[in-house]
Short mmCIF file of C-alpha atoms and ligand atoms in Angstrom, two decimals:
data_model
loop_
_atom_site.label_atom_id
_atom_site.label_comp_id
_atom_site.label_asym_id
_atom_site.label_seq_id
_atom_site.Cartn_x
_atom_site.Cartn_y
_atom_site.Cartn_z
CA MET A 1 43.89 -8.11 200.38
CA SER A 2 44.17 -5.06 202.59
CA GLU A 3 45.70 -5.21 206.09
CA ILE A 4 43.70 -7.33 208.46
CA SER A 5 43.69 -4.70 211.38
CA LEU A 6 41.92 -1.55 210.99
CA SER A 7 44.17 1.57 211.19
CA ALA A 8 42.47 3.87 213.81
CA HIS A 9 44.17 7.20 212.43
CA LYS A 10 43.02 6.46 208.90
CA ILE A 11 39.45 6.67 210.30
CA THR A 12 39.78 9.49 212.86
CA ASP A 13 41.75 11.65 210.31
CA ARG A 14 38.69 11.55 208.13
CA LEU A 15 36.03 12.33 210.66
CA ALA A 16 34.15 15.43 210.57
CA LYS A 17 33.73 15.57 214.40
CA LYS A 18 37.12 14.96 216.02
CA GLU A 19 35.67 14.67 219.44
CA ILE A 20 34.07 11.32 218.69
CA LYS A 21 35.49 8.56 220.88
CA ILE A 22 36.45 5.57 218.79
CA THR A 23 37.53 2.10 220.08
CA ILE A 24 39.06 -0.12 217.51
CA LEU A 25 39.09 -3.88 218.10
CA GLU A 26 40.77 -6.66 216.34
CA THR A 27 38.03 -9.14 217.13
CA VAL A 28 35.01 -9.25 219.41
CA ASP A 29 31.73 -11.28 219.85
CA SER A 30 29.51 -8.44 218.71
CA THR A 31 30.34 -4.68 218.72
CA ASN A 32 26.70 -4.03 219.74
CA THR A 33 27.00 -6.38 222.72
CA TYR A 34 30.53 -4.91 223.50
CA LEU A 35 29.13 -1.26 223.40
CA LYS A 36 26.02 -2.08 225.47
CA LYS A 37 28.29 -3.59 228.14
CA SER A 38 30.58 -0.72 228.31
CA ILE A 39 27.84 2.04 228.65
CA THR A 40 27.73 4.11 231.69
CA ASP A 41 25.80 7.24 232.54
CA ALA A 42 28.78 9.29 231.49
CA SER A 43 29.01 7.66 228.02
CA LEU A 44 28.52 10.25 225.30
CA GLU A 45 26.32 10.04 222.23
CA GLY A 46 28.40 9.34 219.10
CA GLU A 47 30.95 7.02 220.77
CA VAL A 48 31.85 4.34 218.33
CA VAL A 49 33.22 0.67 218.52
CA ILE A 50 34.60 -0.85 215.33
CA ALA A 51 35.95 -4.40 214.94
CA ALA A 52 37.83 -5.93 212.23
CA SER A 53 35.89 -9.28 212.86
CA GLN A 54 33.10 -10.56 215.08
CA SER A 55 32.80 -14.14 216.35
CA ALA A 56 29.05 -13.79 217.20
CA GLY A 57 27.82 -10.97 215.02
CA ARG A 58 23.96 -10.49 215.46
CA GLY A 59 21.28 -9.59 213.03
CA ARG A 60 17.57 -8.67 213.19
CA LEU A 61 15.00 -11.29 214.39
CA GLY A 62 17.67 -13.41 216.19
CA ARG A 63 19.74 -14.09 213.16
CA SER A 64 23.57 -14.17 212.93
CA PHE A 65 25.63 -11.80 211.02
CA TYR A 66 28.61 -13.39 209.21
CA SER A 67 31.62 -11.24 210.17
CA PRO A 68 34.93 -12.55 208.82
CA ASN A 69 38.23 -10.86 209.34
CA GLY A 70 39.91 -8.56 206.79
CA SER A 71 36.87 -8.06 204.39
CA GLY A 72 34.25 -6.24 206.33
CA ILE A 73 33.61 -3.44 208.83
CA TYR A 74 31.53 -4.18 211.95
CA MET A 75 30.52 -1.05 213.92
CA SER A 76 28.23 0.29 216.60
CA ILE A 77 27.33 3.77 217.52
CA LEU A 78 25.89 4.90 220.87
CA LEU A 79 22.99 7.24 220.57
CA ARG A 80 20.92 8.99 223.11
CA PRO A 81 17.73 9.61 221.14
CA GLN A 82 15.40 12.41 222.34
CA PHE A 83 12.44 10.92 220.46
CA SER A 84 9.92 8.14 221.19
CA PRO A 85 11.31 4.56 220.85
CA GLU A 86 8.46 3.95 218.42
CA LYS A 87 10.49 6.07 215.89
CA ALA A 88 13.58 4.05 216.21
CA VAL A 89 13.28 2.80 212.52
CA LEU A 90 14.23 6.31 211.58
CA ILE A 91 17.65 5.68 212.94
CA THR A 92 17.89 2.54 210.86
CA ALA A 93 16.53 4.31 207.85
CA ALA A 94 18.97 7.20 208.14
CA ALA A 95 21.98 4.78 208.54
CA ALA A 96 20.73 2.82 205.42
CA VAL A 97 20.89 5.96 203.41
CA ALA A 98 24.27 6.83 204.92
CA VAL A 99 25.63 3.58 204.02
CA CYS A 100 24.40 3.79 200.44
CA GLU A 101 25.81 7.22 199.91
CA ALA A 102 29.07 6.38 201.58
CA CYS A 103 29.70 3.31 199.35
CA GLU A 104 28.86 5.19 196.31
CA SER A 105 31.05 8.16 197.22
CA LEU A 106 34.03 5.65 197.24
CA GLY A 107 33.09 4.32 193.90
CA SER A 108 30.63 1.37 194.35
CA LYS A 109 27.87 0.59 192.07
CA ARG A 110 24.34 1.93 192.87
CA ALA A 111 23.40 0.98 196.38
CA GLU A 112 19.79 0.32 197.06
CA ILE A 113 17.65 -0.54 200.29
CA LYS A 114 15.66 -3.55 201.09
CA TRP A 115 13.11 -2.49 203.53
CA VAL A 116 13.86 -1.88 206.22
CA ASN A 117 17.54 -2.49 207.14
CA ASP A 118 19.43 -4.11 204.32
CA VAL A 119 21.73 -2.43 201.74
CA TYR A 120 22.00 -4.18 198.38
CA ILE A 121 24.53 -3.73 195.50
CA ASN A 122 24.28 -5.67 192.33
CA SER A 123 21.23 -7.41 193.80
CA LYS A 124 23.27 -8.83 196.72
CA LYS A 125 23.07 -7.92 200.33
CA VAL A 126 26.21 -5.98 201.32
CA CYS A 127 25.21 -4.48 204.66
CA GLY A 128 22.89 -5.17 207.51
CA ILE A 129 21.76 -2.75 210.21
CA LEU A 130 20.60 -3.63 213.70
CA THR A 131 19.25 -0.82 215.86
CA GLU A 132 18.80 -2.00 219.55
CA GLY A 133 17.84 0.17 222.57
CA ALA A 134 17.09 0.37 226.29
CA ILE A 135 14.01 2.02 227.45
CA ASN A 136 13.69 3.95 230.75
CA PRO A 137 10.71 2.22 232.42
CA GLU A 138 9.85 5.28 234.26
CA ASN A 139 9.04 7.51 231.26
CA SER A 140 9.29 5.03 228.33
CA ASN A 141 11.92 7.16 226.69
CA PHE A 142 15.14 5.98 225.31
CA GLU A 143 17.86 5.55 227.81
CA TYR A 144 20.18 4.81 224.73
CA ALA A 145 20.10 3.28 221.35
CA ILE A 146 22.87 1.30 219.70
CA LEU A 147 23.07 1.46 215.92
CA GLY A 148 24.96 -1.48 214.54
CA ILE A 149 26.22 -1.58 210.96
CA GLY A 150 27.92 -4.52 209.32
CA VAL A 151 29.30 -4.15 205.77
CA ASN A 152 30.87 -6.84 203.54
CA VAL A 153 33.41 -4.33 201.89
CA PHE A 154 35.16 -6.93 199.95
CA ALA A 155 34.38 -10.69 199.42
CA PRO A 156 35.80 -12.76 202.18
CA GLU A 157 38.98 -14.46 201.23
CA ASP A 158 37.35 -17.96 201.45
CA GLY A 159 34.17 -16.65 199.84
CA PHE A 160 30.66 -16.78 201.42
CA GLY A 161 29.44 -20.07 202.80
CA ALA A 162 26.89 -22.04 200.94
CA ASP A 163 23.94 -20.74 203.09
CA LEU A 164 24.96 -17.09 202.21
CA ARG A 165 26.23 -17.30 198.54
CA GLU A 166 22.73 -16.80 197.03
CA ILE A 167 22.13 -13.60 198.97
CA ALA A 168 25.33 -11.90 200.24
CA GLY A 169 27.70 -9.94 198.10
CA ALA A 170 30.49 -7.22 198.56
CA ALA A 171 30.25 -3.54 198.18
CA PHE A 172 33.56 -3.39 196.20
CA SER A 173 35.37 -5.78 193.93
CA ASP A 174 38.92 -4.51 194.40
CA PRO A 175 40.55 -4.51 197.88
CA GLU A 176 42.08 -1.21 197.77
CA PRO A 177 44.27 -0.08 200.72
CA TYR A 178 42.33 1.45 203.56
CA LEU A 179 39.07 1.39 201.80
CA ARG A 180 37.57 -0.19 204.87
CA GLU A 181 38.74 2.78 207.08
CA ARG A 182 37.63 5.28 204.57
CA LEU A 183 34.23 3.69 204.41
CA CYS A 184 33.92 3.76 208.34
CA ALA A 185 34.59 7.44 208.30
CA GLU A 186 32.16 8.24 205.57
CA ILE A 187 29.44 6.26 207.13
CA ILE A 188 29.97 7.90 210.50
CA ASN A 189 30.17 11.29 209.08
CA ARG A 190 27.04 10.90 206.95
CA PHE A 191 24.91 9.21 209.48
CA MET A 192 25.88 11.69 212.15
CA ASP A 193 24.82 14.48 209.82
CA TYR A 194 21.50 12.98 209.25
CA TYR A 195 21.06 12.11 212.83
CA SER A 196 21.78 15.66 214.10
CA SER A 197 18.47 16.87 212.41
CA ILE A 198 16.66 13.53 212.41
CA ARG A 199 13.30 15.15 213.12
CA ASN A 200 13.59 16.77 209.61
CA LYS A 201 13.95 13.44 208.03
CA ASP A 202 16.48 14.70 205.45
CA PHE A 203 17.29 11.17 204.46
CA LEU A 204 13.69 10.26 203.64
CA VAL A 205 13.65 11.23 199.98
CA GLU A 206 16.65 9.17 199.23
CA TYR A 207 15.44 6.26 201.33
CA LYS A 208 12.30 6.12 199.37
CA LYS A 209 14.07 6.47 196.02
CA ARG A 210 16.42 3.62 196.91
CA CYS A 211 13.99 1.30 198.44
CA PHE A 212 13.47 -1.63 196.08
CA THR A 213 10.86 -3.45 197.97
CA VAL A 214 8.19 -0.86 196.90
CA GLY A 215 6.07 -2.19 194.05
CA LYS A 216 7.21 -5.89 194.57
CA MET A 217 5.25 -8.91 195.64
CA VAL A 218 6.25 -9.72 199.10
CA THR A 219 5.69 -12.25 201.89
CA VAL A 220 4.84 -10.70 205.23
CA ILE A 221 6.24 -12.67 207.96
CA SER A 222 4.97 -12.15 211.48
CA GLY A 223 5.86 -14.82 214.01
CA ASP A 224 4.89 -18.26 212.39
CA SER A 225 2.53 -16.80 209.89
CA ALA A 226 3.61 -15.88 206.21
CA THR A 227 1.21 -13.93 204.10
CA ASP A 228 1.48 -12.86 200.38
CA ALA A 229 1.07 -9.22 199.65
CA THR A 230 2.06 -6.33 197.34
CA ALA A 231 4.28 -3.58 198.83
CA ILE A 232 2.52 -0.50 197.80
CA ALA A 233 4.45 2.48 199.19
CA LEU A 234 6.40 3.84 202.40
CA ASP A 235 4.95 6.39 204.58
CA ASP A 236 7.08 9.18 206.17
CA ASP A 237 7.58 6.96 209.37
CA CYS A 238 9.10 4.30 207.06
CA ARG A 239 6.13 2.13 207.49
CA MET A 240 5.24 -0.09 204.51
CA LEU A 241 1.74 0.03 203.14
CA VAL A 242 0.97 -3.48 201.80
CA GLU A 243 -2.11 -4.81 200.03
CA TYR A 244 -3.17 -8.55 200.55
CA PRO A 245 -4.90 -10.36 197.81
CA ASP A 246 -8.29 -9.82 199.18
CA GLY A 247 -7.72 -6.03 198.66
CA GLU A 248 -7.16 -5.28 202.31
CA ARG A 249 -4.46 -2.82 203.07
CA GLU A 250 -2.38 -2.43 206.14
CA TYR A 251 0.64 -0.25 207.26
CA ILE A 252 3.50 -2.57 208.57
CA ALA A 253 6.09 -1.26 211.00
CA SER A 254 9.31 -3.01 210.97
CA GLY A 255 9.43 -4.22 214.71
CA GLU A 256 9.00 -8.12 214.79
CA ILE A 257 7.62 -8.29 211.24
CA SER A 258 9.83 -8.74 208.16
CA ILE A 259 8.87 -8.89 204.43
CA LYS A 260 10.52 -10.95 201.86
CA PRO A 261 10.39 -9.96 198.21
CA LYS A 262 9.11 -12.78 196.08
CA LYS A 263 11.41 -13.99 193.36
C1 BTN B 1 20.88 -7.76 209.78
O1 BTN B 1 21.34 -8.03 208.75
O2 BTN B 1 19.82 -8.35 210.28
C2 BTN B 1 21.62 -6.91 210.56
C3 BTN B 1 23.01 -7.17 210.80
C4 BTN B 1 23.73 -6.16 211.82
C5 BTN B 1 25.09 -6.52 211.82
C6 BTN B 1 25.87 -5.43 212.63
S1 BTN B 1 27.70 -5.72 212.52
C7 BTN B 1 27.95 -4.70 213.76
C8 BTN B 1 26.84 -4.79 214.88
N1 BTN B 1 27.27 -5.90 215.77
C9 BTN B 1 26.40 -6.98 215.64
O3 BTN B 1 26.46 -7.92 216.37
N2 BTN B 1 25.52 -6.69 214.67
C10 BTN B 1 25.65 -5.39 214.11
#
């Protein structure tokens, strides 16, 4: 097993943008929550918080994200998006592609995306992404967004709990030294690159190629309702076109809706 703590300079040495402010923590409740609390008007886009473990890691739709020590990376990036909050999914999608490419660049097996925010390797979830934001009530623009990325780099020492074993996996099988740090830097570099020209959607072709949800039978879950459908295609705003058994079609935006591929 690699060192439990993360080495700051093993990350910063590999960053393309040396001016990025990085805070490395041994443990925290949630890097998204920590970053949110620390934001001031002077906080700059690109600031990153990385933790070696989280005691209350958060996922989409109020779920928790298991964040044990020593085997994963848990990070949050502060963004000041200059586009409509309705397009926040583009941040998540660009990050998903950045994670896939970063893992593969360090020798993982092929990484794929479960719409909208999960990365899978060997048919197991190895990464979850949670983008949260604050909206300025006066103009409905973003005040800031926080991109949270959690990756199971290696399998946890005690394995995944019974509730996760079926779904969760690790991106790498061998705990090589400093792989967590190298992966952090690869993800940050690749994501910031896509984000700097996010309007061009340079990540979209890869996102569509890697999205294994398309073509599958899915359950569309919205609040208490769960409806069977077929995922037909993604549009250029990462909305999923689904077709219900009665032939009706609908574009689903990620928001509060999730879709679950049927086995
Ligand atoms: C999901 O699987 O639904 C998303 C999980 C997102 C987890 C990351 S870990 C870093 C950041 N801090 C959190 O509390 N959550 C995100």
